[in-house]
Amino acid sequence: LSRLKEEGFLPIGPRVKNESLVYEEIERLDDLPQGYGTEQKPGYFRLVREKHSRYFDIIPGAHSWKQFLFPSRVQLFELRKNGKGWENATQQAETPSYAFIGVRACELAAIAIQDKVFLGGMRQDPDYRSRRERLFIVAANCGTAVGNCFGASMNTGLEARAGR
């Protein structure tokens, strides 16, 4: 994590917050959900303390990586009243360079679909493209699957592979 930070990346990974699993900035290895598992079924998600010391023995919950690649709010410009007219007061915000830690096969497939939507056509989203070009991904295989796994609908299986 320190090397990624030295290279200018902001590490983002799964964290336990309010008895749930969220994707947020991680500062150190202790921020990752070590020793946790999940119980899932339709309409049900619980984070469970397990008797192991593995870091990625969890199945993704409601949060997704999309919030970082395609945030719900992006400031496009800012105008200020200048006498009787307007002036552009937009300050170019630097696009963050993210390092996603622990991305699953199903989530890689979801990112690939976003890529097709936002980068694949004649009209590309410049903000999404900038965020995607600056992205570093560390994938993690799933150890178990549940009946309502997103991976089943994405046909990805448990193993994260290149190109997804």
PDB file of N, CA and C in Angstrom, residues 25-78:
ATOM      1  N   GLU A  25     -11.164   4.453   1.214  1.00  0.00           N
ATOM      2  CA  GLU A  25      -9.708   4.556   1.246  1.00  0.00           C
ATOM      3  C   GLU A  25      -9.149   3.653   2.352  1.00  0.00           C
ATOM      4  N   ILE A  26      -8.063   2.984   2.037  1.00  0.00           N
ATOM      5  CA  ILE A  26      -7.374   2.176   3.042  1.00  0.00           C
ATOM      6  C   ILE A  26      -5.966   2.709   3.210  1.00  0.00           C
ATOM      7  N   GLU A  27      -5.573   2.857   4.448  1.00  0.00           N
ATOM      8  CA  GLU A  27      -4.264   3.396   4.796  1.00  0.00           C
ATOM      9  C   GLU A  27      -3.245   2.295   5.055  1.00  0.00           C
ATOM     10  N   ARG A  28      -3.723   1.206   5.672  1.00  0.00           N
ATOM     11  CA  ARG A  28      -2.802   0.132   6.062  1.00  0.00           C
ATOM     12  C   ARG A  28      -3.538  -1.206   5.979  1.00  0.00           C
ATOM     13  N   LEU A  29      -2.804  -2.275   6.086  1.00  0.00           N
ATOM     14  CA  LEU A  29      -3.361  -3.615   5.981  1.00  0.00           C
ATOM     15  C   LEU A  29      -4.455  -3.865   7.010  1.00  0.00           C
ATOM     16  N   ASP A  30      -4.329  -3.273   8.186  1.00  0.00           N
ATOM     17  CA  ASP A  30      -5.324  -3.445   9.250  1.00  0.00           C
ATOM     18  C   ASP A  30      -6.706  -2.898   8.875  1.00  0.00           C
ATOM     19  N   ASP A  31      -6.771  -2.054   7.853  1.00  0.00           N
ATOM     20  CA  ASP A  31      -8.056  -1.507   7.419  1.00  0.00           C
ATOM     21  C   ASP A  31      -8.905  -2.546   6.684  1.00  0.00           C
ATOM     22  N   LEU A  32      -8.260  -3.558   6.116  1.00  0.00           N
ATOM     23  CA  LEU A  32      -8.983  -4.596   5.369  1.00  0.00           C
ATOM     24  C   LEU A  32      -9.727  -5.520   6.331  1.00  0.00           C
ATOM     25  N   PRO A  33     -10.812  -6.132   5.881  1.00  0.00           N
ATOM     26  CA  PRO A  33     -11.637  -6.969   6.770  1.00  0.00           C
ATOM     27  C   PRO A  33     -11.044  -8.359   6.998  1.00  0.00           C
ATOM     28  N   GLN A  34     -10.046  -8.442   7.827  1.00  0.00           N
ATOM     29  CA  GLN A  34      -9.408  -9.716   8.141  1.00  0.00           C
ATOM     30  C   GLN A  34     -10.268 -10.499   9.129  1.00  0.00           C
ATOM     31  N   GLY A  35     -10.462 -11.795   8.837  1.00  0.00           N
ATOM     32  CA  GLY A  35     -11.213 -12.643   9.737  1.00  0.00           C
ATOM     33  C   GLY A  35     -12.722 -12.528   9.605  1.00  0.00           C
ATOM     34  N   TYR A  36     -13.188 -11.968   8.498  1.00  0.00           N
ATOM     35  CA  TYR A  36     -14.625 -11.819   8.273  1.00  0.00           C
ATOM     36  C   TYR A  36     -15.089 -12.716   7.138  1.00  0.00           C
ATOM     37  N   GLY A  37     -16.333 -13.069   7.197  1.00  0.00           N
ATOM     38  CA  GLY A  37     -17.032 -13.755   6.125  1.00  0.00           C
ATOM     39  C   GLY A  37     -18.371 -13.077   5.946  1.00  0.00           C
ATOM     40  N   THR A  38     -19.140 -13.543   4.980  1.00  0.00           N
ATOM     41  CA  THR A  38     -20.460 -12.966   4.753  1.00  0.00           C
ATOM     42  C   THR A  38     -21.496 -14.073   4.624  1.00  0.00           C
ATOM     43  N   GLU A  39     -22.695 -13.741   5.031  1.00  0.00           N
ATOM     44  CA  GLU A  39     -23.855 -14.601   4.813  1.00  0.00           C
ATOM     45  C   GLU A  39     -24.774 -13.839   3.869  1.00  0.00           C
ATOM     46  N   GLN A  40     -25.140 -14.499   2.773  1.00  0.00           N
ATOM     47  CA  GLN A  40     -26.007 -13.847   1.800  1.00  0.00           C
ATOM     48  C   GLN A  40     -27.077 -14.808   1.316  1.00  0.00           C
ATOM     49  N   LYS A  41     -28.234 -14.243   1.073  1.00  0.00           N
ATOM     50  CA  LYS A  41     -29.332 -14.912   0.381  1.00  0.00           C
ATOM     51  C   LYS A  41     -30.234 -13.789  -0.108  1.00  0.00           C
ATOM     52  N   PRO A  42     -31.222 -14.065  -0.922  1.00  0.00           N
ATOM     53  CA  PRO A  42     -32.055 -12.978  -1.450  1.00  0.00           C
ATOM     54  C   PRO A  42     -32.587 -12.061  -0.344  1.00  0.00           C
ATOM     55  N   GLY A  43     -32.283 -10.776  -0.465  1.00  0.00           N
ATOM     56  CA  GLY A  43     -32.745  -9.785   0.501  1.00  0.00           C
ATOM     57  C   GLY A  43     -32.044  -9.828   1.847  1.00  0.00           C
ATOM     58  N   TYR A  44     -30.902 -10.497   1.918  1.00  0.00           N
ATOM     59  CA  TYR A  44     -30.218 -10.681   3.202  1.00  0.00           C
ATOM     60  C   TYR A  44     -28.709 -10.619   3.002  1.00  0.00           C
ATOM     61  N   PHE A  45     -28.046  -9.792   3.803  1.00  0.00           N
ATOM     62  CA  PHE A  45     -26.584  -9.693   3.788  1.00  0.00           C
ATOM     63  C   PHE A  45     -26.121  -9.439   5.206  1.00  0.00           C
ATOM     64  N   ARG A  46     -25.226 -10.271   5.687  1.00  0.00           N
ATOM     65  CA  ARG A  46     -24.661 -10.073   7.016  1.00  0.00           C
ATOM     66  C   ARG A  46     -23.168 -10.296   6.968  1.00  0.00           C
ATOM     67  N   LEU A  47     -22.452  -9.437   7.638  1.00  0.00           N
ATOM     68  CA  LEU A  47     -21.016  -9.591   7.831  1.00  0.00           C
ATOM     69  C   LEU A  47     -20.830 -10.392   9.107  1.00  0.00           C
ATOM     70  N   VAL A  48     -20.006 -11.433   9.044  1.00  0.00           N
ATOM     71  CA  VAL A  48     -19.866 -12.360  10.165  1.00  0.00           C
ATOM     72  C   VAL A  48     -18.396 -12.480  10.548  1.00  0.00           C
ATOM     73  N   ARG A  49     -18.126 -12.416  11.848  1.00  0.00           N
ATOM     74  CA  ARG A  49     -16.768 -12.648  12.360  1.00  0.00           C
ATOM     75  C   ARG A  49     -16.511 -14.147  12.313  1.00  0.00           C
ATOM     76  N   GLU A  50     -15.431 -14.558  11.658  1.00  0.00           N
ATOM     77  CA  GLU A  50     -15.097 -15.974  11.489  1.00  0.00           C
ATOM     78  C   GLU A  50     -13.879 -16.326  12.339  1.00  0.00           C
ATOM     79  N   LYS A  51     -13.558 -17.622  12.392  1.00  0.00           N
ATOM     80  CA  LYS A  51     -12.389 -18.096  13.146  1.00  0.00           C
ATOM     81  C   LYS A  51     -11.231 -18.370  12.198  1.00  0.00           C
ATOM     82  N   HIS A  52     -10.865 -17.368  11.404  1.00  0.00           N
ATOM     83  CA  HIS A  52      -9.722 -17.473  10.502  1.00  0.00           C
ATOM     84  C   HIS A  52      -9.070 -16.097  10.416  1.00  0.00           C
ATOM     85  N   SER A  53      -7.958 -16.025   9.725  1.00  0.00           N
ATOM     86  CA  SER A  53      -7.256 -14.743   9.618  1.00  0.00           C
ATOM     87  C   SER A  53      -7.131 -14.282   8.165  1.00  0.00           C
ATOM     88  N   ARG A  54      -7.955 -14.821   7.260  1.00  0.00           N
ATOM     89  CA  ARG A  54      -7.900 -14.430   5.845  1.00  0.00           C
ATOM     90  C   ARG A  54      -8.477 -13.024   5.658  1.00  0.00           C
ATOM     91  N   TYR A  55      -7.960 -12.338   4.635  1.00  0.00           N
ATOM     92  CA  TYR A  55      -8.394 -10.971   4.360  1.00  0.00           C
ATOM     93  C   TYR A  55      -9.578 -10.888   3.403  1.00  0.00           C
ATOM     94  N   PHE A  56      -9.633 -11.723   2.406  1.00  0.00           N
ATOM     95  CA  PHE A  56     -10.644 -11.565   1.357  1.00  0.00           C
ATOM     96  C   PHE A  56     -11.602 -12.748   1.329  1.00  0.00           C
ATOM     97  N   ASP A  57     -12.097 -13.143   2.472  1.00  0.00           N
ATOM     98  CA  ASP A  57     -13.031 -14.256   2.566  1.00  0.00           C
ATOM     99  C   ASP A  57     -14.466 -13.744   2.596  1.00  0.00           C
ATOM    100  N   ILE A  58     -14.659 -12.597   2.011  1.00  0.00           N
ATOM    101  CA  ILE A  58     -15.947 -11.926   2.000  1.00  0.00           C
ATOM    102  C   ILE A  58     -16.495 -11.922   0.581  1.00  0.00           C
ATOM    103  N   ILE A  59     -17.782 -11.834   0.470  1.00  0.00           N
ATOM    104  CA  ILE A  59     -18.432 -11.684  -0.825  1.00  0.00           C
ATOM    105  C   ILE A  59     -18.924 -10.240  -0.886  1.00  0.00           C
ATOM    106  N   PRO A  60     -18.705  -9.540  -2.016  1.00  0.00           N
ATOM    107  CA  PRO A  60     -19.102  -8.128  -2.078  1.00  0.00           C
ATOM    108  C   PRO A  60     -20.550  -7.903  -1.680  1.00  0.00           C
ATOM    109  N   GLY A  61     -20.762  -6.777  -1.031  1.00  0.00           N
ATOM    110  CA  GLY A  61     -22.105  -6.395  -0.592  1.00  0.00           C
ATOM    111  C   GLY A  61     -22.728  -5.408  -1.558  1.00  0.00           C
ATOM    112  N   ALA A  62     -23.410  -4.419  -1.013  1.00  0.00           N
ATOM    113  CA  ALA A  62     -24.164  -3.465  -1.824  1.00  0.00           C
ATOM    114  C   ALA A  62     -23.280  -2.404  -2.486  1.00  0.00           C
ATOM    115  N   HIS A  63     -22.113  -2.136  -1.937  1.00  0.00           N
ATOM    116  CA  HIS A  63     -21.243  -1.108  -2.514  1.00  0.00           C
ATOM    117  C   HIS A  63     -20.593  -1.622  -3.791  1.00  0.00           C
ATOM    118  N   SER A  64     -20.241  -0.692  -4.666  1.00  0.00           N
ATOM    119  CA  SER A  64     -19.555  -1.083  -5.901  1.00  0.00           C
ATOM    120  C   SER A  64     -18.437  -0.087  -6.197  1.00  0.00           C
ATOM    121  N   TRP A  65     -17.571  -0.490  -7.100  1.00  0.00           N
ATOM    122  CA  TRP A  65     -16.450   0.364  -7.515  1.00  0.00           C
ATOM    123  C   TRP A  65     -16.922   1.503  -8.402  1.00  0.00           C
ATOM    124  N   LYS A  66     -18.139   1.409  -8.893  1.00  0.00           N
ATOM    125  CA  LYS A  66     -18.674   2.422  -9.795  1.00  0.00           C
ATOM    126  C   LYS A  66     -18.660   3.817  -9.168  1.00  0.00           C
ATOM    127  N   GLN A  67     -18.840   3.902  -7.864  1.00  0.00           N
ATOM    128  CA  GLN A  67     -18.870   5.210  -7.205  1.00  0.00           C
ATOM    129  C   GLN A  67     -17.575   5.996  -7.411  1.00  0.00           C
ATOM    130  N   PHE A  68     -16.482   5.301  -7.710  1.00  0.00           N
ATOM    131  CA  PHE A  68     -15.201   5.972  -7.933  1.00  0.00           C
ATOM    132  C   PHE A  68     -14.955   6.231  -9.419  1.00  0.00           C
ATOM    133  N   LEU A  69     -15.451   5.353 -10.276  1.00  0.00           N
ATOM    134  CA  LEU A  69     -15.240   5.508 -11.716  1.00  0.00           C
ATOM    135  C   LEU A  69     -16.289   6.396 -12.374  1.00  0.00           C
ATOM    136  N   PHE A  70     -17.486   6.393 -11.839  1.00  0.00           N
ATOM    137  CA  PHE A  70     -18.579   7.189 -12.385  1.00  0.00           C
ATOM    138  C   PHE A  70     -19.380   7.767 -11.228  1.00  0.00           C
ATOM    139  N   PRO A  71     -18.789   8.747 -10.515  1.00  0.00           N
ATOM    140  CA  PRO A  71     -19.462   9.301  -9.335  1.00  0.00           C
ATOM    141  C   PRO A  71     -20.793   9.961  -9.705  1.00  0.00           C
ATOM    142  N   SER A  72     -21.700   9.968  -8.758  1.00  0.00           N
ATOM    143  CA  SER A  72     -23.034  10.528  -9.008  1.00  0.00           C
ATOM    144  C   SER A  72     -23.004  12.045  -9.178  1.00  0.00           C
ATOM    145  N   ARG A  73     -21.967  12.702  -8.684  1.00  0.00           N
ATOM    146  CA  ARG A  73     -21.836  14.155  -8.834  1.00  0.00           C
ATOM    147  C   ARG A  73     -20.428  14.507  -9.278  1.00  0.00           C
ATOM    148  N   VAL A  74     -20.345  15.306 -10.326  1.00  0.00           N
ATOM    149  CA  VAL A  74     -19.071  15.827 -10.822  1.00  0.00           C
ATOM    150  C   VAL A  74     -19.303  17.282 -11.205  1.00  0.00           C
ATOM    151  N   GLN A  75     -18.484  18.177 -10.687  1.00  0.00           N
ATOM    152  CA  GLN A  75     -18.626  19.586 -11.047  1.00  0.00           C
ATOM    153  C   GLN A  75     -18.062  19.786 -12.448  1.00  0.00           C
ATOM    154  N   LEU A  76     -18.897  20.254 -13.349  1.00  0.00           N
ATOM    155  CA  LEU A  76     -18.474  20.465 -14.728  1.00  0.00           C
ATOM    156  C   LEU A  76     -17.852  21.846 -14.921  1.00  0.00           C
ATOM    157  N   PHE A  77     -18.469  22.851 -14.296  1.00  0.00           N
ATOM    158  CA  PHE A  77     -17.949  24.211 -14.392  1.00  0.00           C
ATOM    159  C   PHE A  77     -18.555  25.055 -13.291  1.00  0.00           C
ATOM    160  N   GLU A  78     -18.016  26.271 -13.114  1.00  0.00           N
ATOM    161  CA  GLU A  78     -18.528  27.222 -12.135  1.00  0.00           C
ATOM    162  C   GLU A  78     -18.496  28.603 -12.770  1.00  0.00           C
TER     163      GLU A  78
END
